mmCIF file of C-alpha atoms in Angstrom:
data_model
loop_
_atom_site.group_PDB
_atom_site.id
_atom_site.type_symbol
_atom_site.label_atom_id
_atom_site.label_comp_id
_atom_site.label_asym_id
_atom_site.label_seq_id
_atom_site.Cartn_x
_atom_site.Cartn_y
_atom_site.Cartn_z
ATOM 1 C CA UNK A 27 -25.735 -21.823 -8.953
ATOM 2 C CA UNK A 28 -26.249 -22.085 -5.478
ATOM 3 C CA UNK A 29 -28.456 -18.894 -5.061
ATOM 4 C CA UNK A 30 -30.061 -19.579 -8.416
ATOM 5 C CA UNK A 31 -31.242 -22.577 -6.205
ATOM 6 C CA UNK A 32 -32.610 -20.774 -3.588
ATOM 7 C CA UNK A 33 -34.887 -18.978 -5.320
ATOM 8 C CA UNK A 34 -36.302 -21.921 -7.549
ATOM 9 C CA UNK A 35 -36.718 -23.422 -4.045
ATOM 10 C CA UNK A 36 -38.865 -20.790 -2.558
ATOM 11 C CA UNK A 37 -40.901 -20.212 -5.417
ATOM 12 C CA UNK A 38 -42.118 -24.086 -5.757
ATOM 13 C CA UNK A 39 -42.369 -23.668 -1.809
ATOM 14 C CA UNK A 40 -44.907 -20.607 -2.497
ATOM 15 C CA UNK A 41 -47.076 -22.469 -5.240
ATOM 16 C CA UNK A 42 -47.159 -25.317 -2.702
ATOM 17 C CA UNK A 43 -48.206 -22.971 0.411
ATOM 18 C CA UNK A 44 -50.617 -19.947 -1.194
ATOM 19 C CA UNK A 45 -53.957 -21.437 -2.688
ATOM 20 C CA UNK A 46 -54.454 -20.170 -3.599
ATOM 21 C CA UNK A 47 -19.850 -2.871 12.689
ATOM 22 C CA UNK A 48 -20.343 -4.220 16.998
ATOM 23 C CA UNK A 49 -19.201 -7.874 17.909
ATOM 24 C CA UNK A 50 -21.802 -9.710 19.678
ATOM 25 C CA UNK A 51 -20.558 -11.712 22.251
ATOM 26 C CA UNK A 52 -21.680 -15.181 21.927
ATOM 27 C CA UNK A 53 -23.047 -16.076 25.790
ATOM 28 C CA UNK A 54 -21.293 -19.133 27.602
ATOM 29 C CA UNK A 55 -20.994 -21.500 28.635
ATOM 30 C CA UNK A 56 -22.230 -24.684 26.996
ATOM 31 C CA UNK A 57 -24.863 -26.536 29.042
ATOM 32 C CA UNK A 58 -27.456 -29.339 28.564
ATOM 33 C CA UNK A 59 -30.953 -27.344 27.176
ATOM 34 C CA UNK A 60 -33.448 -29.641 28.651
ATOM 35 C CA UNK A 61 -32.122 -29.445 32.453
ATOM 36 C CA UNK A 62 -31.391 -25.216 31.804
ATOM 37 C CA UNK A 63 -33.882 -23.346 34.268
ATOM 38 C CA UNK A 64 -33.423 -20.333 32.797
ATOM 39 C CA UNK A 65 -34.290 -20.728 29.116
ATOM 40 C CA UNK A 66 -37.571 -22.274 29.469
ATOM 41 C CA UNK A 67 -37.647 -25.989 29.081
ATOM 42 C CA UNK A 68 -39.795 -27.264 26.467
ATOM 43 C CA UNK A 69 -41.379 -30.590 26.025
ATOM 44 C CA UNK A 70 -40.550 -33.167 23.443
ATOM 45 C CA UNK A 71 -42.746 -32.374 20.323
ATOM 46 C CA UNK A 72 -46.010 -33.282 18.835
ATOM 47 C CA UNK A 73 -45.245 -35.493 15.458
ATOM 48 C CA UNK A 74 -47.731 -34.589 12.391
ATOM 49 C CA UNK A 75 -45.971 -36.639 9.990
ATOM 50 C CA UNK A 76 -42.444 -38.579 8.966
ATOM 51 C CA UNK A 77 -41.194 -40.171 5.977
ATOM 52 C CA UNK A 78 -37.285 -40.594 6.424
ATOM 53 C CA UNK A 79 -35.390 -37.597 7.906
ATOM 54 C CA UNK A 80 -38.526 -35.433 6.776
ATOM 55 C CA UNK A 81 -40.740 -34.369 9.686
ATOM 56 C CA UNK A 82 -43.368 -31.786 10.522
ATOM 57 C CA UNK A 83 -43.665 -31.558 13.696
ATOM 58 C CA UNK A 84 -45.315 -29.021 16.608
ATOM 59 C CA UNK A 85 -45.003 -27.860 19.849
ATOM 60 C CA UNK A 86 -47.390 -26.296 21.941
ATOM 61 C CA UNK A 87 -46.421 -24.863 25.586
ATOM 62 C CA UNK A 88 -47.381 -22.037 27.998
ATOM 63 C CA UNK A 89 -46.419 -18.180 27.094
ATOM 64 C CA UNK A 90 -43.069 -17.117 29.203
ATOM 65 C CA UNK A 91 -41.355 -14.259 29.373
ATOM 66 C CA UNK A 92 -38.063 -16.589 29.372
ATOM 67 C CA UNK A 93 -38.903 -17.043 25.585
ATOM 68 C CA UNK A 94 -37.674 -13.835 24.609
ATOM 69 C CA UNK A 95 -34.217 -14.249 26.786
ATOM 70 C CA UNK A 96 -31.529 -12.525 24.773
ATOM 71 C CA UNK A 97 -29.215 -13.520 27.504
ATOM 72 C CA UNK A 98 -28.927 -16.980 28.159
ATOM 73 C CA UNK A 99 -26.385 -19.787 28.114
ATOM 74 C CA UNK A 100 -25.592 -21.557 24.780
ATOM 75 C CA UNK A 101 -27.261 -24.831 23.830
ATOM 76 C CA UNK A 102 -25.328 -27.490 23.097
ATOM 77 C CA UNK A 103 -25.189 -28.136 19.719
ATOM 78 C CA UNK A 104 -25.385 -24.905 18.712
ATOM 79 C CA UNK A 105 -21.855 -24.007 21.079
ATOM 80 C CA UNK A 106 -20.328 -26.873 19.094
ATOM 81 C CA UNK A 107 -21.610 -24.850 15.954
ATOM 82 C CA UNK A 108 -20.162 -22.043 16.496
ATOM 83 C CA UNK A 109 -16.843 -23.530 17.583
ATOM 84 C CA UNK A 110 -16.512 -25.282 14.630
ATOM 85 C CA UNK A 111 -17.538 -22.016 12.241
ATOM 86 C CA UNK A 112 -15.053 -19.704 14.098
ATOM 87 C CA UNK A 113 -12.090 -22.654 13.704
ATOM 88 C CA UNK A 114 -12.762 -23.519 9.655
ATOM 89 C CA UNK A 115 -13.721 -20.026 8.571
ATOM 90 C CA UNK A 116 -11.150 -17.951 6.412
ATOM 91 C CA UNK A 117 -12.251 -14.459 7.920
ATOM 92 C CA UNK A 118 -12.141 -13.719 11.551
ATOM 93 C CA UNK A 119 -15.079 -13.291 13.398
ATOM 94 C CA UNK A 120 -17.531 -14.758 11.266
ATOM 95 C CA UNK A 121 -20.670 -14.208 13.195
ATOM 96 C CA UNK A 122 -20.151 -9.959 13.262
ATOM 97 C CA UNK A 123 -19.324 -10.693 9.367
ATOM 98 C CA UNK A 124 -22.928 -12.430 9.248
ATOM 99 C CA UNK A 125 -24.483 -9.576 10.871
ATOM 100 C CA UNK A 126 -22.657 -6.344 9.349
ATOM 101 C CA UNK A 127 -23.218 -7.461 5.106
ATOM 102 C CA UNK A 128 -19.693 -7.469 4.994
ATOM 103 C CA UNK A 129 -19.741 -11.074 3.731
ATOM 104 C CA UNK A 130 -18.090 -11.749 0.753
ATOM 105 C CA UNK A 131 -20.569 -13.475 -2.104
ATOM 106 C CA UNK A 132 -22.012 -13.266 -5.813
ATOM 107 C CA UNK A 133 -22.820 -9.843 -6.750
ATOM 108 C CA UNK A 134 -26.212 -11.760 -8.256
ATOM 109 C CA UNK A 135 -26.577 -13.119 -4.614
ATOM 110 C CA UNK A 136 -30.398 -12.891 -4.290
ATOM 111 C CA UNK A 137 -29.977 -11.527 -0.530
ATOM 112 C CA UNK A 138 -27.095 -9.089 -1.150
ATOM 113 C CA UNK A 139 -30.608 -6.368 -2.379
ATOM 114 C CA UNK A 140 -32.091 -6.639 1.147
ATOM 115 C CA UNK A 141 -29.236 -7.096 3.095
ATOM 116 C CA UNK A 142 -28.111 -3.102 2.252
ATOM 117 C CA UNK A 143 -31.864 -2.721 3.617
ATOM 118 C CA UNK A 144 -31.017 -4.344 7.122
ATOM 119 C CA UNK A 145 -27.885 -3.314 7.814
ATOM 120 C CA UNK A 146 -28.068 0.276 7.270
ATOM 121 C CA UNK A 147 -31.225 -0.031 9.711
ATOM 122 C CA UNK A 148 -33.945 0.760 6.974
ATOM 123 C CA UNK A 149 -35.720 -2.673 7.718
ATOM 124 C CA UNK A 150 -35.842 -4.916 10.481
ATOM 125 C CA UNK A 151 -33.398 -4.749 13.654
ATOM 126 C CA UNK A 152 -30.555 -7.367 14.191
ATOM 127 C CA UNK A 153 -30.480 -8.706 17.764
ATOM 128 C CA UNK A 154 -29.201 -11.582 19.537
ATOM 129 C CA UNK A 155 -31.090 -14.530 18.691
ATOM 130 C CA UNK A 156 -33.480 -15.033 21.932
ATOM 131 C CA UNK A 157 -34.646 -18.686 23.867
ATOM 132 C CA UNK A 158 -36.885 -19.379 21.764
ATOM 133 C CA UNK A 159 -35.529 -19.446 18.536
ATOM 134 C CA UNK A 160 -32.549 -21.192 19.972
ATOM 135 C CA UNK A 161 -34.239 -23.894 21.192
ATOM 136 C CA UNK A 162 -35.841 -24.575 17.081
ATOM 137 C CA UNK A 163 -31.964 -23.980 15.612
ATOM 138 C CA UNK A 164 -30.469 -25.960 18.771
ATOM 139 C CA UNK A 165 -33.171 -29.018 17.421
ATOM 140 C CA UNK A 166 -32.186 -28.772 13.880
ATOM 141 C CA UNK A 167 -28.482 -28.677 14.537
ATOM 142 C CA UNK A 168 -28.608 -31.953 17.011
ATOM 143 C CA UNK A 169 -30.277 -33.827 14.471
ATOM 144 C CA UNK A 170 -27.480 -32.978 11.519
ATOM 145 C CA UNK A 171 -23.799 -30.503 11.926
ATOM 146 C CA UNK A 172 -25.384 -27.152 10.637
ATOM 147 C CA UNK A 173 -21.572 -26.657 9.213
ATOM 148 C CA UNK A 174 -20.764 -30.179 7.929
ATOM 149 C CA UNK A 175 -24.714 -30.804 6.850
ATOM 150 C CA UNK A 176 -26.136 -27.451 6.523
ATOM 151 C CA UNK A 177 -30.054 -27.940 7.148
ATOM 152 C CA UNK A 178 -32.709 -24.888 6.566
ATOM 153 C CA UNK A 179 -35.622 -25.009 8.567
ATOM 154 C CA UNK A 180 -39.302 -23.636 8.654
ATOM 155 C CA UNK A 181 -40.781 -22.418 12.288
ATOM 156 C CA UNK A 182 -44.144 -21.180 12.477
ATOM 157 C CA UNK A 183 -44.716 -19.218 15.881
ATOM 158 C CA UNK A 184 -47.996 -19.129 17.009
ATOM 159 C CA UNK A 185 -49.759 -17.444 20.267
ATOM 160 C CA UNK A 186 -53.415 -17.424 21.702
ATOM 161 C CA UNK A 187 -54.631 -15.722 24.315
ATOM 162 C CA UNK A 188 -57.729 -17.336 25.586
ATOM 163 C CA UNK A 189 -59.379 -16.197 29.071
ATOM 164 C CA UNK A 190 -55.957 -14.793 30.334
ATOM 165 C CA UNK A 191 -54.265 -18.292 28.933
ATOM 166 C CA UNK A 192 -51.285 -17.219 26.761
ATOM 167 C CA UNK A 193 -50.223 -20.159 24.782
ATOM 168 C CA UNK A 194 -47.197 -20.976 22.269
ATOM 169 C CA UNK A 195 -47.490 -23.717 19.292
ATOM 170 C CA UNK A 196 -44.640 -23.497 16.865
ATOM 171 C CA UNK A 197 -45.049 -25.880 13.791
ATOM 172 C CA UNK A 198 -41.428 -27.039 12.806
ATOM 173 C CA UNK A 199 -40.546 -28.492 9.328
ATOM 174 C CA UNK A 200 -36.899 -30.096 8.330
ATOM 175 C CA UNK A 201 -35.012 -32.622 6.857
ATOM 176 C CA UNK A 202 -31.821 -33.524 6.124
ATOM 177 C CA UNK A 203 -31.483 -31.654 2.840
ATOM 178 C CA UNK A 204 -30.512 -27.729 2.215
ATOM 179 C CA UNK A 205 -33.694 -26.772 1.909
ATOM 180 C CA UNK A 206 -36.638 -27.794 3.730
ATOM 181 C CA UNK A 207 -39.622 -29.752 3.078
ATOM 182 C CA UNK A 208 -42.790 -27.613 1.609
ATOM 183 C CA UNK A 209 -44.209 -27.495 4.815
ATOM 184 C CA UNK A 210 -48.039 -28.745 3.332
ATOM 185 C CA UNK A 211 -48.434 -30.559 7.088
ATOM 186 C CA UNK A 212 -48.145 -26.954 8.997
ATOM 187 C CA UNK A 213 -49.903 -25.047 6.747
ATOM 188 C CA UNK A 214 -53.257 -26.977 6.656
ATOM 189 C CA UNK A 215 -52.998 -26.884 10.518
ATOM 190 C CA UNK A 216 -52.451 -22.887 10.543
ATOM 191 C CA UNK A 217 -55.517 -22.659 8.255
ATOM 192 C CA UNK A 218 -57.785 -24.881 11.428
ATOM 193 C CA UNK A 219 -55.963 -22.458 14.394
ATOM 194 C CA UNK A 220 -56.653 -18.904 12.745
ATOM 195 C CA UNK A 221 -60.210 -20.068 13.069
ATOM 196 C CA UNK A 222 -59.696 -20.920 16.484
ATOM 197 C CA UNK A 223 -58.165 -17.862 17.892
ATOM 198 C CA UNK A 224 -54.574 -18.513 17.503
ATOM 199 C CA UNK A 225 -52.621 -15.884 15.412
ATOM 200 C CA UNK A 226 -49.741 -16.420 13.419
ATOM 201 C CA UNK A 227 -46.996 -14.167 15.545
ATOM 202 C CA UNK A 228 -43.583 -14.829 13.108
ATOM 203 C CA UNK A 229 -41.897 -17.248 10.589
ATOM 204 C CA UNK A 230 -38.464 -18.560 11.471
ATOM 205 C CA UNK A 231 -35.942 -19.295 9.062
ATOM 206 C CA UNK A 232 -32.151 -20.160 9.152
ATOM 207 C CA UNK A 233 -29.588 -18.730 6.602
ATOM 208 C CA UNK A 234 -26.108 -21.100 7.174
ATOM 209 C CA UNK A 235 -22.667 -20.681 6.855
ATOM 210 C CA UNK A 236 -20.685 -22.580 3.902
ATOM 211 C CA UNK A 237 -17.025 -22.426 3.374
ATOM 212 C CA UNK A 238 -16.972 -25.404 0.606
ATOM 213 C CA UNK A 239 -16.113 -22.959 -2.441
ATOM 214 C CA UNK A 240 -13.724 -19.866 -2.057
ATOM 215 C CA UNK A 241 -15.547 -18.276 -4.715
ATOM 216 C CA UNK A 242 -19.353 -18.472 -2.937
ATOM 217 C CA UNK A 243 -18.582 -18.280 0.623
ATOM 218 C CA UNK A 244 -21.684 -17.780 2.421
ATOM 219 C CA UNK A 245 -21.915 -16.156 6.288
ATOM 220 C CA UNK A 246 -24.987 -16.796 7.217
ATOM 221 C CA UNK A 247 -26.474 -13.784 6.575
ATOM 222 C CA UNK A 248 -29.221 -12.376 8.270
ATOM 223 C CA UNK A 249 -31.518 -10.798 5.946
ATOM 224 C CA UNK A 250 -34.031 -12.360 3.756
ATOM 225 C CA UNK A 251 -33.391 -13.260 -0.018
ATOM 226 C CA UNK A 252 -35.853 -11.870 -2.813
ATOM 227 C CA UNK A 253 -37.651 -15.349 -2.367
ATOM 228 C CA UNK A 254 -37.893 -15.384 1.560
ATOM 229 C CA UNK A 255 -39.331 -12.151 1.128
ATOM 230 C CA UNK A 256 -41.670 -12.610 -1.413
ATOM 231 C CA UNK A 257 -43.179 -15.578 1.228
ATOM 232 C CA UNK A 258 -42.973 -13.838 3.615
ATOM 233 C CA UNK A 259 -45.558 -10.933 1.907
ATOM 234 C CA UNK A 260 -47.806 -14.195 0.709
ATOM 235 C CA UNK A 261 -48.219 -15.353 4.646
ATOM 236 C CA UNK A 262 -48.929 -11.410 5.688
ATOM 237 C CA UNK A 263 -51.610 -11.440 2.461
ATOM 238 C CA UNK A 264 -53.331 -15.151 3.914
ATOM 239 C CA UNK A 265 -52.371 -15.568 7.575
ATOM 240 C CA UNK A 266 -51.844 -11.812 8.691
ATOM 241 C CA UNK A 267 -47.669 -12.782 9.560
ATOM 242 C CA UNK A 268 -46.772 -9.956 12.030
ATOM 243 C CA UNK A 269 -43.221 -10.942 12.048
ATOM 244 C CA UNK A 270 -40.436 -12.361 9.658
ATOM 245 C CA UNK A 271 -37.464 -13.850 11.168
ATOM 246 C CA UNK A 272 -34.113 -15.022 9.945
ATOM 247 C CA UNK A 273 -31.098 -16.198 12.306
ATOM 248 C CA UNK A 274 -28.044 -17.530 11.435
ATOM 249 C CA UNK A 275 -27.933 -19.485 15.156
ATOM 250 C CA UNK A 276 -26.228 -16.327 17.071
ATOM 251 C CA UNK A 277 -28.001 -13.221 15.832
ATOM 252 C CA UNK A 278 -31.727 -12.936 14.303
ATOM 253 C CA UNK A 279 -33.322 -10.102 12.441
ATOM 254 C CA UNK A 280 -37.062 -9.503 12.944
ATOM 255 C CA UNK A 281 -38.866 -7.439 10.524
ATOM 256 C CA UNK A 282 -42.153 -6.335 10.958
ATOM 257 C CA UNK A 283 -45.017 -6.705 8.353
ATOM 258 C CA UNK A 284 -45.516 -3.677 7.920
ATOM 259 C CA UNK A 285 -41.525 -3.235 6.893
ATOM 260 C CA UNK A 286 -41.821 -6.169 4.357
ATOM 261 C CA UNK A 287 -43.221 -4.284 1.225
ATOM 262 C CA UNK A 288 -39.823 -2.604 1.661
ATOM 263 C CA UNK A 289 -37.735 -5.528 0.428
ATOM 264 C CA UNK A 290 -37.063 -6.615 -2.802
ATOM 265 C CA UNK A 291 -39.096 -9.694 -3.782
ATOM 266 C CA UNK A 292 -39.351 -10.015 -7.608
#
Protein backbone atom coordinates (compact mmCIF):
# COMPACT_ATOMS: atom_id res chain seq x y z
CA UNK A 1 0.00 0.00 0.00
CA UNK A 2 2.63 2.15 0.91
CA UNK A 3 4.50 2.13 -2.52
CA UNK A 4 1.18 2.01 -4.31
CA UNK A 5 1.16 5.52 -2.58
CA UNK A 6 4.15 6.72 -3.84
CA UNK A 7 3.46 6.48 -7.14
CA UNK A 8 -0.19 8.00 -7.04
CA UNK A 9 1.79 10.78 -5.28
CA UNK A 10 4.22 11.53 -7.97
CA UNK A 11 1.96 11.26 -10.70
CA UNK A 12 -0.64 14.05 -9.27
CA UNK A 13 2.80 15.87 -8.44
CA UNK A 14 3.65 15.62 -12.38
CA UNK A 15 0.09 16.83 -13.65
CA UNK A 16 0.56 19.65 -11.13
CA UNK A 17 4.30 20.57 -12.34
CA UNK A 18 4.39 19.82 -16.45
CA UNK A 19 1.93 22.22 -18.39
CA UNK A 20 1.83 21.44 -19.83
CA UNK A 21 29.07 -4.09 -0.63
CA UNK A 22 31.78 -0.96 1.24
CA UNK A 23 30.61 0.68 4.62
CA UNK A 24 30.71 4.32 4.47
CA UNK A 25 31.85 5.78 7.43
CA UNK A 26 29.50 8.30 8.68
CA UNK A 27 31.99 11.57 9.50
CA UNK A 28 31.97 12.89 13.23
CA UNK A 29 31.52 14.47 15.25
CA UNK A 30 28.24 16.28 15.82
CA UNK A 31 28.55 20.08 15.75
CA UNK A 32 26.27 23.17 15.48
CA UNK A 33 25.84 23.83 11.30
CA UNK A 34 25.45 27.50 11.42
CA UNK A 35 28.83 28.30 13.46
CA UNK A 36 30.77 25.17 11.15
CA UNK A 37 33.53 27.04 9.00
CA UNK A 38 34.08 24.38 6.98
CA UNK A 39 30.74 23.44 5.42
CA UNK A 40 29.76 26.71 4.15
CA UNK A 41 27.35 28.61 6.29
CA UNK A 42 24.23 29.54 4.71
CA UNK A 43 21.81 32.24 5.50
CA UNK A 44 18.35 31.84 6.86
CA UNK A 45 15.97 31.43 3.80
CA UNK A 46 13.85 33.47 1.56
CA UNK A 47 9.94 32.54 2.39
CA UNK A 48 7.63 32.30 -0.93
CA UNK A 49 4.73 31.06 0.83
CA UNK A 50 3.23 29.20 4.23
CA UNK A 51 0.04 27.78 5.15
CA UNK A 52 0.64 25.53 8.35
CA UNK A 53 3.77 23.30 8.32
CA UNK A 54 3.68 23.74 4.37
CA UNK A 55 6.39 26.07 3.06
CA UNK A 56 8.21 26.87 -0.15
CA UNK A 57 10.90 28.46 0.51
CA UNK A 58 14.51 29.60 -1.31
CA UNK A 59 17.85 30.30 -0.77
CA UNK A 60 20.15 32.09 -2.78
CA UNK A 61 24.05 32.38 -1.80
CA UNK A 62 27.50 32.64 -3.47
CA UNK A 63 29.04 29.44 -5.47
CA UNK A 64 31.77 27.56 -3.06
CA UNK A 65 33.72 24.90 -3.56
CA UNK A 66 32.81 23.90 0.24
CA UNK A 67 29.36 22.92 -1.30
CA UNK A 68 30.51 19.86 -2.73
CA UNK A 69 32.48 18.74 0.70
CA UNK A 70 32.12 14.99 0.90
CA UNK A 71 34.08 15.24 4.05
CA UNK A 72 32.71 17.24 6.62
CA UNK A 73 31.40 17.00 10.17
CA UNK A 74 27.78 15.83 10.76
CA UNK A 75 24.96 18.32 11.30
CA UNK A 76 23.10 18.09 14.10
CA UNK A 77 19.99 16.74 13.52
CA UNK A 78 20.95 14.63 11.04
CA UNK A 79 23.82 12.83 13.77
CA UNK A 80 20.77 12.40 16.00
CA UNK A 81 19.18 10.68 12.82
CA UNK A 82 21.38 8.41 12.29
CA UNK A 83 21.84 7.45 15.93
CA UNK A 84 18.47 6.77 16.31
CA UNK A 85 18.23 4.56 12.78
CA UNK A 86 21.35 2.47 13.71
CA UNK A 87 19.73 1.85 17.54
CA UNK A 88 15.85 0.86 16.30
CA UNK A 89 16.81 -0.91 13.09
CA UNK A 90 16.52 -4.84 12.95
CA UNK A 91 19.58 -5.27 10.47
CA UNK A 92 22.98 -4.02 11.26
CA UNK A 93 24.38 -1.35 9.48
CA UNK A 94 21.51 0.13 7.96
CA UNK A 95 23.02 2.91 5.99
CA UNK A 96 25.52 0.26 3.74
CA UNK A 97 22.02 -1.76 3.54
CA UNK A 98 20.51 1.61 2.01
CA UNK A 99 23.25 1.90 -0.36
CA UNK A 100 24.05 -1.85 -1.55
CA UNK A 101 19.88 -2.87 -2.62
CA UNK A 102 20.21 -5.35 -0.13
CA UNK A 103 17.14 -3.95 1.67
CA UNK A 104 14.53 -6.14 2.32
CA UNK A 105 10.92 -4.85 0.70
CA UNK A 106 7.83 -5.74 -1.65
CA UNK A 107 8.88 -7.50 -4.66
CA UNK A 108 6.16 -4.83 -6.37
CA UNK A 109 8.34 -2.10 -4.62
CA UNK A 110 8.27 0.56 -7.39
CA UNK A 111 12.16 1.32 -6.73
CA UNK A 112 13.37 -2.30 -6.38
CA UNK A 113 13.47 -1.95 -10.98
CA UNK A 114 16.03 0.90 -10.74
CA UNK A 115 17.71 0.11 -7.79
CA UNK A 116 19.40 -3.24 -9.74
CA UNK A 117 20.27 -0.21 -12.22
CA UNK A 118 22.33 1.76 -9.48
CA UNK A 119 23.86 -0.63 -7.66
CA UNK A 120 25.41 -2.72 -10.20
CA UNK A 121 26.85 0.78 -11.48
CA UNK A 122 24.73 0.92 -14.79
CA UNK A 123 23.19 4.37 -13.69
CA UNK A 124 24.18 7.00 -11.49
CA UNK A 125 27.16 6.73 -8.83
CA UNK A 126 26.48 6.46 -5.00
CA UNK A 127 28.66 8.84 -2.97
CA UNK A 128 28.65 10.38 0.30
CA UNK A 129 26.07 12.88 0.51
CA UNK A 130 28.15 16.35 0.16
CA UNK A 131 27.54 20.07 2.22
CA UNK A 132 25.16 20.99 0.37
CA UNK A 133 22.65 18.55 0.35
CA UNK A 134 23.20 18.14 4.02
CA UNK A 135 22.48 21.36 4.89
CA UNK A 136 18.54 20.87 2.85
CA UNK A 137 18.14 17.18 4.77
CA UNK A 138 19.79 18.73 8.09
CA UNK A 139 16.64 21.62 7.62
CA UNK A 140 14.00 19.12 7.04
CA UNK A 141 15.04 16.83 9.84
CA UNK A 142 15.21 19.88 12.58
CA UNK A 143 11.88 20.85 11.74
CA UNK A 144 10.28 17.05 12.26
CA UNK A 145 12.45 13.36 13.48
CA UNK A 146 13.08 12.00 9.85
CA UNK A 147 12.66 8.43 11.81
CA UNK A 148 9.73 9.18 14.16
CA UNK A 149 8.01 11.73 11.39
CA UNK A 150 9.46 10.72 8.18
CA UNK A 151 9.22 13.99 5.89
CA UNK A 152 10.14 13.87 1.90
CA UNK A 153 11.35 16.90 0.54
CA UNK A 154 11.75 18.73 -2.92
CA UNK A 155 15.23 20.82 -3.56
CA UNK A 156 15.67 22.55 -6.68
CA UNK A 157 19.49 23.49 -7.21
CA UNK A 158 20.07 26.24 -9.25
CA UNK A 159 23.46 28.09 -10.51
CA UNK A 160 24.21 31.28 -12.67
CA UNK A 161 27.16 32.44 -13.76
CA UNK A 162 26.91 36.06 -14.56
CA UNK A 163 30.21 38.23 -15.33
CA UNK A 164 32.44 35.71 -13.35
CA UNK A 165 29.54 35.79 -10.42
CA UNK A 166 28.72 32.11 -9.66
CA UNK A 167 25.58 32.04 -7.70
CA UNK A 168 23.43 29.21 -5.84
CA UNK A 169 19.42 29.49 -5.30
CA UNK A 170 17.90 26.25 -4.18
CA UNK A 171 14.00 26.36 -3.98
CA UNK A 172 12.98 24.03 -0.99
CA UNK A 173 9.42 22.56 -0.57
CA UNK A 174 8.15 20.45 2.71
CA UNK A 175 5.75 19.82 5.16
CA UNK A 176 5.03 17.77 7.76
CA UNK A 177 3.43 14.95 5.79
CA UNK A 178 5.24 11.84 3.84
CA UNK A 179 5.15 13.36 0.88
CA UNK A 180 5.71 16.82 -0.01
CA UNK A 181 3.71 19.63 -1.13
CA UNK A 182 3.33 19.95 -5.20
CA UNK A 183 5.84 22.39 -5.25
CA UNK A 184 3.47 25.00 -7.69
CA UNK A 185 5.47 28.06 -5.64
CA UNK A 186 9.10 26.80 -7.06
CA UNK A 187 8.11 25.90 -10.22
CA UNK A 188 6.55 29.22 -11.45
CA UNK A 189 9.79 30.83 -10.08
CA UNK A 190 12.12 28.28 -12.17
CA UNK A 191 10.01 29.18 -15.24
CA UNK A 192 11.08 33.47 -14.46
CA UNK A 193 15.09 32.30 -13.71
CA UNK A 194 15.65 30.05 -16.94
CA UNK A 195 14.83 33.29 -18.66
CA UNK A 196 17.21 35.03 -16.66
CA UNK A 197 20.27 32.98 -17.02
CA UNK A 198 20.02 30.67 -14.17
CA UNK A 199 20.02 26.90 -15.08
CA UNK A 200 18.44 24.26 -13.33
CA UNK A 201 21.78 22.15 -12.09
CA UNK A 202 19.82 19.00 -10.02
CA UNK A 203 16.61 17.95 -8.12
CA UNK A 204 17.01 16.72 -4.57
CA UNK A 205 14.93 14.24 -3.08
CA UNK A 206 14.97 12.14 0.19
CA UNK A 207 14.00 8.38 0.32
CA UNK A 208 13.56 7.55 4.46
CA UNK A 209 13.95 4.80 6.56
CA UNK A 210 10.71 3.06 8.21
CA UNK A 211 10.80 0.20 10.56
CA UNK A 212 6.87 0.47 11.56
CA UNK A 213 5.86 -2.91 9.67
CA UNK A 214 8.20 -6.06 9.58
CA UNK A 215 6.69 -6.94 6.43
CA UNK A 216 7.58 -3.36 4.41
CA UNK A 217 10.69 -2.30 5.98
CA UNK A 218 12.07 0.42 4.03
CA UNK A 219 16.12 1.54 4.10
CA UNK A 220 16.15 4.45 2.60
CA UNK A 221 17.13 3.52 -0.54
CA UNK A 222 18.98 5.45 -2.84
CA UNK A 223 17.69 5.07 -6.20
CA UNK A 224 14.71 6.61 -7.73
CA UNK A 225 11.20 4.86 -7.93
CA UNK A 226 9.39 4.46 -11.45
CA UNK A 227 7.58 7.82 -10.42
CA UNK A 228 10.75 9.87 -9.32
CA UNK A 229 12.04 8.89 -12.49
CA UNK A 230 9.42 9.54 -14.69
CA UNK A 231 9.73 13.46 -13.08
CA UNK A 232 12.68 13.51 -13.25
CA UNK A 233 12.60 12.89 -17.45
CA UNK A 234 9.52 15.65 -17.41
CA UNK A 235 12.04 18.44 -15.72
CA UNK A 236 15.02 17.28 -18.35
CA UNK A 237 12.04 17.60 -21.28
CA UNK A 238 10.94 21.51 -19.73
CA UNK A 239 13.81 22.82 -17.62
CA UNK A 240 16.90 20.93 -19.22
CA UNK A 241 17.57 19.00 -15.35
CA UNK A 242 21.29 18.02 -15.67
CA UNK A 243 21.18 16.12 -12.52
CA UNK A 244 18.77 13.83 -10.41
CA UNK A 245 19.53 13.32 -6.88
CA UNK A 246 18.27 11.07 -4.15
CA UNK A 247 19.91 10.76 -0.51
CA UNK A 248 18.82 8.96 2.23
CA UNK A 249 20.78 11.73 4.71
CA UNK A 250 24.33 9.74 4.58
CA UNK A 251 24.84 8.68 0.99
CA UNK A 252 23.30 10.36 -2.34
CA UNK A 253 23.17 9.03 -5.84
CA UNK A 254 23.47 11.52 -8.72
CA UNK A 255 22.43 10.48 -12.07
CA UNK A 256 23.01 12.35 -14.97
CA UNK A 257 20.32 13.28 -17.62
CA UNK A 258 21.61 11.77 -20.00
CA UNK A 259 21.50 8.28 -17.75
CA UNK A 260 17.74 8.88 -16.95
CA UNK A 261 16.06 7.33 -20.13
CA UNK A 262 17.78 4.27 -18.61
CA UNK A 263 15.38 3.84 -15.69
CA UNK A 264 12.20 2.44 -15.57
CA UNK A 265 9.43 5.05 -15.43
CA UNK A 266 6.08 3.58 -16.64
Amino acid sequence: MKHLLLACFALLLLACTTRTETEIAVPMPVFDWATNDKCLHIEPPTLQHKEGEVIHQYWEFDDDPALRLLDHPEFYATAQFIEAVEATSPTPNPFTLGASGQWDDAANDSTKSNSQLVFEGVVGKIRPINCLEAHLFDYQAARFDMLEQPTEFHGFILRRDSAGMKKIKVYFTASNEMFPPKPKYAVAAIEVDVQNGWELYAHLHNHNFDFTDSTDIMYGPTAPSKPDAHYYKALVARFNLQYALVTNGVNTVQIEAGELELLNSD
